[in-house]
Coordinates of C-alpha atoms and ligand atoms in Angstrom, one line a residue:
M1 CA -32.7 -149.6 -98.0
N2 CA -35.8 -147.2 -98.8
V3 CA -38.3 -147.4 -95.9
A4 CA -40.8 -149.4 -98.3
D5 CA -38.2 -152.3 -98.8
E6 CA -37.6 -151.7 -95.1
A7 CA -41.5 -152.0 -93.9
R8 CA -41.2 -155.4 -96.2
A9 CA -37.7 -156.5 -94.6
I10 CA -39.5 -156.3 -90.9
L11 CA -42.8 -157.8 -91.7
K12 CA -40.4 -161.0 -92.7
E13 CA -38.3 -161.0 -90.3
N14 CA -40.9 -160.9 -87.5
R15 CA -42.6 -164.0 -89.1
R16 CA -43.2 -166.8 -86.9
F17 CA -44.6 -170.3 -87.4
T18 CA -45.7 -172.2 -84.4
N19 CA -47.5 -175.1 -85.2
G20 CA -48.6 -174.9 -88.3
H21 CA -49.6 -170.9 -87.3
Q22 CA -48.0 -168.0 -89.6
Y23 CA -48.2 -164.8 -87.2
T24 CA -45.6 -161.7 -87.0
L25 CA -44.7 -160.4 -83.8
P26 CA -44.9 -156.8 -83.3
S27 CA -41.3 -156.5 -82.3
P28 CA -39.2 -159.7 -81.2
S29 CA -37.4 -158.3 -78.2
T30 CA -40.3 -156.2 -76.9
Y31 CA -43.3 -157.6 -78.0
P32 CA -42.7 -161.5 -78.8
Y33 CA -46.1 -162.2 -79.3
Q34 CA -49.3 -162.5 -81.6
W35 CA -51.8 -159.0 -80.8
L36 CA -54.9 -158.4 -81.9
W37 CA -54.8 -155.0 -83.6
D38 CA -50.9 -155.7 -84.9
S39 CA -52.3 -158.8 -86.7
C40 CA -54.7 -156.5 -88.6
F41 CA -52.0 -153.8 -89.4
H42 CA -49.6 -156.5 -90.7
A43 CA -52.6 -158.1 -93.1
I44 CA -53.3 -154.5 -94.2
A45 CA -49.7 -154.0 -94.6
L46 CA -49.0 -157.7 -96.6
C47 CA -52.2 -157.9 -98.5
R48 CA -50.5 -156.4 -101.5
D49 CA -47.3 -157.7 -101.7
E50 CA -47.9 -160.8 -100.1
P51 CA -51.7 -161.6 -99.7
D52 CA -51.2 -165.3 -98.9
A53 CA -49.3 -164.5 -95.5
A54 CA -52.1 -161.8 -94.8
K55 CA -55.0 -164.6 -94.4
Q56 CA -52.6 -166.9 -92.7
E57 CA -52.3 -163.7 -90.0
L58 CA -55.8 -163.4 -89.7
R59 CA -56.5 -167.2 -89.5
S60 CA -54.1 -167.4 -86.8
L61 CA -55.8 -164.4 -84.9
L62 CA -58.7 -166.3 -84.8
F63 CA -57.4 -169.5 -84.0
R64 CA -57.8 -169.0 -80.4
Q65 CA -61.1 -167.1 -80.2
L66 CA -63.1 -167.8 -77.1
P67 CA -66.3 -169.7 -77.3
D68 CA -68.4 -166.4 -76.5
G69 CA -66.3 -164.8 -79.8
M70 CA -64.3 -162.7 -77.8
V71 CA -60.7 -162.2 -79.9
P72 CA -58.2 -161.9 -77.5
H73 CA -55.5 -158.9 -77.7
I74 CA -52.7 -161.2 -77.0
T75 CA -51.9 -164.8 -77.7
Y76 CA -49.1 -166.6 -76.4
W77 CA -47.8 -169.0 -79.0
E78 CA -44.2 -170.6 -77.2
P79 CA -44.5 -172.0 -73.7
G80 CA -41.6 -170.1 -73.1
D81 CA -42.9 -166.6 -74.1
L82 CA -41.3 -163.5 -71.8
H83 CA -42.9 -161.7 -70.0
R84 CA -46.3 -163.0 -69.6
Y85 CA -49.1 -162.2 -67.6
E86 CA -51.4 -164.6 -66.1
W87 CA -54.9 -163.4 -67.2
G88 CA -56.6 -166.6 -65.9
L89 CA -57.0 -167.6 -69.3
D90 CA -54.9 -170.8 -71.4
G91 CA -52.4 -169.0 -73.3
V92 CA -54.3 -166.1 -74.0
S93 CA -55.2 -162.6 -72.8
A94 CA -58.8 -162.1 -71.2
L95 CA -59.2 -158.6 -72.9
T96 CA -59.4 -157.6 -76.4
Q97 CA -58.7 -154.6 -78.7
P98 CA -59.9 -152.1 -81.1
P99 CA -61.9 -154.1 -83.8
M100 CA -60.1 -154.0 -86.9
I101 CA -60.5 -157.1 -88.4
A102 CA -63.5 -156.6 -90.7
Y103 CA -61.3 -154.0 -92.4
A104 CA -58.4 -156.2 -92.5
V105 CA -60.3 -159.0 -94.3
W106 CA -62.3 -156.7 -96.7
E107 CA -58.4 -155.1 -97.7
I108 CA -57.4 -158.7 -98.4
Y109 CA -60.7 -159.5 -100.3
R110 CA -60.5 -156.4 -102.5
R111 CA -57.0 -157.4 -103.9
T112 CA -57.2 -161.1 -104.3
N113 CA -60.9 -161.3 -105.1
D114 CA -60.9 -164.4 -103.2
A115 CA -64.6 -165.4 -101.9
D116 CA -63.2 -168.9 -100.7
F117 CA -61.6 -167.0 -98.0
L118 CA -64.1 -164.7 -97.2
A119 CA -66.6 -167.4 -97.1
E120 CA -63.8 -169.4 -94.5
I121 CA -63.3 -166.4 -92.5
Y122 CA -66.5 -164.6 -92.1
P123 CA -68.0 -167.4 -89.3
A124 CA -65.7 -166.1 -86.9
V125 CA -65.4 -162.4 -87.8
F126 CA -69.2 -161.8 -87.6
R127 CA -69.3 -163.7 -84.1
Y128 CA -66.4 -161.4 -82.7
Y129 CA -68.4 -158.1 -83.5
E130 CA -71.5 -160.0 -82.3
Y131 CA -69.8 -160.9 -79.1
L132 CA -68.9 -156.4 -78.9
L133 CA -72.5 -155.7 -79.6
T134 CA -73.8 -158.2 -76.9
K135 CA -71.6 -158.8 -74.3
R136 CA -70.0 -155.2 -74.1
D137 CA -73.3 -153.3 -74.4
P138 CA -75.1 -155.4 -71.9
L139 CA -78.0 -152.6 -71.6
D140 CA -78.2 -151.7 -75.2
H141 CA -77.3 -148.7 -75.0
H142 CA -75.5 -148.9 -78.6
L143 CA -72.1 -147.8 -77.4
V144 CA -69.4 -150.4 -76.6
G145 CA -67.3 -150.5 -73.6
I146 CA -63.8 -151.5 -72.4
I147 CA -62.9 -152.5 -69.4
N148 CA -58.9 -152.2 -69.2
P149 CA -57.2 -149.6 -70.9
D150 CA -55.2 -151.7 -72.7
E151 CA -57.9 -152.6 -74.7
S152 CA -58.4 -149.1 -76.1
G153 CA -54.7 -150.3 -77.6
E154 CA -53.4 -147.0 -76.0
D155 CA -52.5 -148.1 -73.1
N156 CA -51.2 -145.2 -70.6
S157 CA -53.7 -142.5 -72.5
P158 CA -54.5 -139.6 -70.5
R159 CA -57.9 -140.2 -71.2
F160 CA -58.2 -142.8 -69.1
D161 CA -56.7 -140.7 -65.7
A162 CA -60.2 -140.0 -64.1
M163 CA -61.3 -143.6 -64.6
L164 CA -58.2 -145.0 -63.0
K165 CA -57.7 -141.8 -60.3
V166 CA -54.2 -141.4 -60.9
P167 CA -52.3 -138.0 -61.0
L168 CA -51.1 -136.7 -64.7
D169 CA -47.4 -136.7 -63.5
I170 CA -47.9 -141.0 -62.9
S171 CA -44.7 -142.4 -64.0
F172 CA -45.1 -145.2 -66.7
S173 CA -44.2 -148.0 -63.9
D174 CA -46.6 -146.6 -61.5
H175 CA -49.3 -146.7 -64.4
L176 CA -48.3 -150.1 -65.4
K177 CA -49.0 -151.3 -61.9
R178 CA -52.4 -149.5 -61.9
R179 CA -53.2 -151.5 -65.2
I180 CA -52.0 -155.1 -63.6
E181 CA -54.2 -154.0 -60.4
L182 CA -56.8 -153.6 -63.0
I183 CA -56.7 -157.2 -64.8
D184 CA -56.3 -158.7 -61.3
A185 CA -59.7 -156.8 -60.3
N186 CA -61.2 -157.8 -63.9
R187 CA -60.1 -161.3 -63.4
A188 CA -61.7 -161.4 -59.9
C189 CA -65.1 -161.0 -61.5
N190 CA -64.3 -162.9 -64.4
F191 CA -64.0 -160.4 -67.1
N192 CA -67.7 -159.9 -67.2
A193 CA -68.3 -156.2 -68.3
E194 CA -71.4 -156.0 -66.7
T195 CA -70.3 -156.7 -63.2
C196 CA -66.7 -155.3 -63.8
M197 CA -67.8 -151.8 -65.4
H198 CA -69.6 -150.6 -61.7
T199 CA -66.6 -151.0 -59.7
H200 CA -63.5 -151.1 -61.8
F201 CA -63.1 -149.9 -65.1
W202 CA -66.0 -149.1 -67.6
V203 CA -65.2 -146.4 -70.4
K204 CA -67.3 -145.9 -74.1
D205 CA -64.2 -145.1 -75.8
V206 CA -64.2 -143.0 -79.0
P207 CA -61.8 -144.6 -81.2
F208 CA -62.7 -147.9 -80.3
N209 CA -66.6 -146.9 -80.8
S210 CA -65.5 -145.2 -84.3
I211 CA -63.1 -148.2 -85.7
L212 CA -66.2 -150.5 -84.8
V213 CA -68.6 -148.3 -86.8
K214 CA -66.2 -148.5 -89.5
N215 CA -65.6 -151.7 -89.1
L216 CA -69.5 -152.7 -88.7
Q217 CA -70.0 -151.2 -92.2
I218 CA -67.5 -153.3 -93.6
L219 CA -68.8 -156.4 -92.4
A220 CA -72.2 -155.3 -93.9
H221 CA -70.1 -155.5 -97.6
I222 CA -68.8 -158.5 -96.6
A223 CA -72.0 -159.9 -96.0
S224 CA -73.7 -158.8 -99.0
V225 CA -70.9 -160.4 -100.9
L226 CA -72.0 -164.0 -99.3
E227 CA -75.5 -163.0 -99.6
K228 CA -76.1 -162.7 -96.2
K229 CA -79.0 -160.5 -95.8
E230 CA -80.2 -160.5 -92.3
D231 CA -76.3 -160.5 -91.7
E232 CA -75.8 -157.2 -93.6
H233 CA -78.8 -155.3 -92.0
T234 CA -77.6 -156.1 -88.7
A235 CA -74.4 -154.8 -89.4
N236 CA -75.7 -151.6 -91.2
L237 CA -78.2 -151.3 -88.1
H238 CA -75.8 -151.2 -85.5
A239 CA -73.3 -148.9 -87.4
D240 CA -76.0 -146.2 -87.3
L241 CA -77.0 -146.9 -84.2
I242 CA -73.7 -146.9 -82.5
K243 CA -73.1 -143.6 -84.7
D244 CA -76.3 -141.8 -83.2
A245 CA -75.4 -142.9 -79.3
M246 CA -71.9 -141.1 -80.4
R247 CA -73.7 -138.3 -81.4
E248 CA -76.0 -138.1 -78.1
W249 CA -73.3 -139.0 -75.5
M250 CA -70.3 -138.0 -76.7
F251 CA -70.3 -135.1 -79.1
E252 CA -69.7 -131.6 -77.5
D253 CA -67.5 -128.3 -78.5
G254 CA -67.7 -129.5 -82.2
V255 CA -65.6 -133.0 -81.0
F256 CA -66.0 -136.6 -79.5
W257 CA -64.9 -137.3 -76.3
S258 CA -65.2 -140.6 -74.4
T259 CA -66.9 -141.3 -71.4
M260 CA -66.5 -142.8 -68.2
G261 CA -69.5 -144.9 -65.8
M262 CA -72.9 -145.6 -66.4
D263 CA -73.8 -142.0 -66.6
Y264 CA -71.5 -141.2 -69.4
E265 CA -69.4 -138.2 -67.8
K266 CA -67.0 -136.7 -70.8
L267 CA -63.2 -137.6 -69.9
R268 CA -62.4 -134.2 -71.3
V269 CA -58.6 -134.8 -72.4
E270 CA -57.8 -133.7 -75.8
T271 CA -56.1 -136.6 -77.5
W272 CA -55.9 -138.1 -80.9
A273 CA -59.5 -139.6 -80.4
H274 CA -60.7 -136.3 -81.5
F275 CA -59.4 -137.3 -85.1
A276 CA -60.4 -140.8 -85.2
P277 CA -64.1 -140.2 -86.0
L278 CA -63.2 -138.8 -89.0
F279 CA -62.5 -142.9 -89.8
A280 CA -65.7 -143.4 -89.6
G281 CA -66.9 -140.1 -91.4
L282 CA -69.2 -139.4 -88.0
Y283 CA -68.2 -135.4 -88.6
T284 CA -70.1 -133.7 -91.4
P285 CA -67.9 -131.8 -93.4
E286 CA -68.5 -128.5 -91.8
E287 CA -67.2 -129.6 -88.6
A288 CA -64.6 -131.6 -90.2
G289 CA -63.4 -128.3 -91.7
S290 CA -62.9 -127.0 -88.3
L291 CA -61.3 -129.8 -86.6
I292 CA -58.5 -129.2 -89.1
D293 CA -58.2 -125.7 -88.3
R294 CA -58.7 -125.7 -84.4
Y295 CA -56.5 -129.4 -84.0
F296 CA -55.0 -130.4 -86.9
A297 CA -53.4 -127.8 -88.0
D298 CA -52.7 -125.9 -84.5
P299 CA -49.1 -126.2 -83.5
E300 CA -50.2 -125.5 -79.4
T301 CA -53.0 -128.7 -79.8
F302 CA -51.7 -132.0 -81.9
R303 CA -50.0 -130.6 -85.1
A304 CA -45.6 -130.6 -83.8
P305 CA -42.7 -130.4 -86.3
H306 CA -42.6 -134.3 -86.8
G307 CA -45.9 -135.5 -86.3
I308 CA -49.2 -135.1 -85.1
R309 CA -49.4 -135.5 -81.1
T310 CA -51.4 -138.1 -79.7
T311 CA -52.2 -135.3 -76.8
A312 CA -52.9 -131.8 -77.1
K313 CA -49.7 -130.0 -76.2
R314 CA -51.6 -127.7 -74.1
E315 CA -52.6 -130.5 -72.2
P316 CA -50.8 -130.6 -68.4
S317 CA -50.8 -134.3 -68.9
Y318 CA -48.3 -134.0 -72.3
R319 CA -44.8 -135.4 -72.6
P320 CA -43.4 -136.0 -75.8
D321 CA -41.8 -138.8 -75.1
G322 CA -44.4 -140.2 -72.7
Y323 CA -45.6 -143.1 -74.7
W324 CA -49.3 -142.4 -75.5
R325 CA -48.8 -139.3 -73.4
G326 CA -48.4 -137.2 -76.4
S327 CA -45.5 -139.2 -78.5
V328 CA -46.3 -140.0 -81.9
W329 CA -47.3 -143.8 -83.0
M330 CA -47.6 -144.7 -86.7
A331 CA -51.2 -146.4 -86.2
P332 CA -52.9 -142.8 -85.1
H333 CA -51.1 -141.4 -88.2
W334 CA -52.5 -144.1 -90.3
F335 CA -56.4 -143.6 -88.9
I336 CA -56.1 -139.8 -89.4
Y337 CA -54.4 -139.8 -93.0
Q338 CA -57.2 -142.6 -93.8
G339 CA -59.8 -140.3 -92.2
L340 CA -58.4 -137.4 -94.2
L341 CA -58.6 -138.7 -97.4
S342 CA -62.0 -139.6 -96.8
Y343 CA -63.0 -135.7 -96.4
G344 CA -61.2 -135.2 -99.3
F345 CA -58.2 -133.2 -97.2
E346 CA -55.7 -134.3 -99.5
K347 CA -52.9 -131.7 -98.5
E348 CA -53.5 -132.3 -95.0
A349 CA -53.7 -136.1 -95.5
Q350 CA -50.1 -135.9 -97.8
Q351 CA -48.7 -134.1 -94.7
V352 CA -49.4 -137.4 -92.6
R353 CA -47.7 -139.2 -95.1
E354 CA -44.5 -137.0 -95.2
L355 CA -44.3 -137.0 -91.8
S356 CA -44.3 -140.3 -91.3
L357 CA -41.9 -141.2 -93.7
G358 CA -39.9 -138.7 -92.2
L359 CA -39.9 -140.4 -89.2
L360 CA -38.9 -143.7 -90.4
S361 CA -36.1 -142.9 -92.3
D362 CA -34.6 -140.6 -89.7
A363 CA -35.2 -142.6 -86.6
G364 CA -36.0 -145.6 -88.4
F365 CA -39.0 -148.4 -87.3
R366 CA -39.1 -147.7 -83.5
E367 CA -42.7 -148.2 -81.7
Y368 CA -43.0 -144.1 -80.9
F369 CA -41.2 -141.0 -81.6
N370 CA -41.0 -137.7 -80.0
P371 CA -42.9 -135.3 -81.9
E372 CA -41.0 -132.1 -81.3
T373 CA -37.5 -133.7 -81.9
G374 CA -38.2 -136.9 -84.3
E375 CA -36.1 -139.3 -82.0
G376 CA -37.1 -142.7 -81.9
Y377 CA -38.5 -144.6 -79.0
G378 CA -39.3 -147.9 -77.5
A379 CA -39.2 -151.1 -79.4
K380 CA -37.2 -151.3 -82.3
N381 CA -37.8 -153.3 -85.4
F382 CA -41.7 -152.3 -84.7
T383 CA -44.1 -153.6 -87.3
W384 CA -46.2 -150.7 -87.2
G385 CA -44.1 -148.6 -89.8
A386 CA -44.7 -151.0 -92.5
L387 CA -48.5 -149.2 -92.5
I388 CA -46.8 -146.8 -94.6
L389 CA -46.9 -149.4 -97.6
D390 CA -50.8 -148.9 -97.2
M391 CA -50.3 -144.8 -97.4
M392 CA -48.1 -144.8 -99.9
E393 CA -50.5 -146.6 -102.4
S394 CA -53.8 -144.4 -101.8
Ligands
LIG1 C1 -48.0 -151.6 -76.4 C2 -49.4 -150.6 -77.6 C3 -50.2 -151.4 -78.1 C4 -49.7 -152.8 -79.0 C5 -48.8 -153.2 -78.3 C6 -48.1 -154.6 -79.4 O1 -48.8 -152.3 -75.6 O2 -49.7 -149.7 -76.8 O3 -51.3 -150.7 -78.8 O4 -50.5 -153.7 -79.8 O5 -47.9 -152.3 -77.8 O6 -47.6 -153.9 -80.6

């Protein structure tokens, strides 16, 4: 089977139905639940061949939206789901994940022209972004905060070591223990950003805010199609405000850095977060050009024989088999690919696509990969590789 057919087959194999809800497991053995940004990736990959399945994926994702608009990062559909963590909520996590929902909705709409779907899903989608803009930016600083590393989608990234106060050689299991302690602390203060941020974990993350800017711009397009003028204005306004705030608080030495705490201390660890702002058009063309030379093409930082590292090689925390501490993941590849294309870096974008294809055809649809050797690790039948369907088309 070629890689594209394998991607389509995994999306079908991992599909589940519970009480009339349809969703896709990222990996049946390792991640037997529904996950927020994973479902958005599934919808992006499915919308060309199976648009109805893509719509169902987003409907089920939004079904367990909380009354305040928050969309949980995990939904446990089956009562017997393995390795469940008790979040203090009924069957869902109390954390969220990078806000890719508007992007996924728009991908479905632009292929199907189904305005009824847009109108049906819009209120829940808009409420989710309203939640982020208010509850996760309680002081109106125009940067949205995360209250746990898992909300970044990059669970043990060394970007968060200083905030978590963990050593750079921390083991995977000790890191997990630390994050679970943090969830207990989050729960003790009722997952309230304003209370949690002072005492536990409060990070303004570059990928999360870049993804938010892009998604707010798309939300504005959706509002415009639905002739909701005021919402269109709100979404565009906040996209611009966040853009400006990112430049003010995060930009230094030609790149964007995530920050921690109330005084925006920069988390100076070189990770793929440097590339994420390309996705939202936050670099000038000149800055993007120098990012390519200094980071994308540099074998000492991000460019490895088999992919783009998630942590730069020269970082002391770098581990090629270290999960988010250096290994290659398909979602960052996809964000970098889209970002490069949007700036007209065709050659570099094709390199990312070829590297992705190489990993998937040699190591299979694994969760993450060794950038130096191409070896695959972690979950099997992992759906993120299906993003290749989107890279093969654009
Ligand atoms: C891992 C990843 C996270 C993803 C989840 C399910 O925890 O770090 O980003 O959503 O697996 O695939």
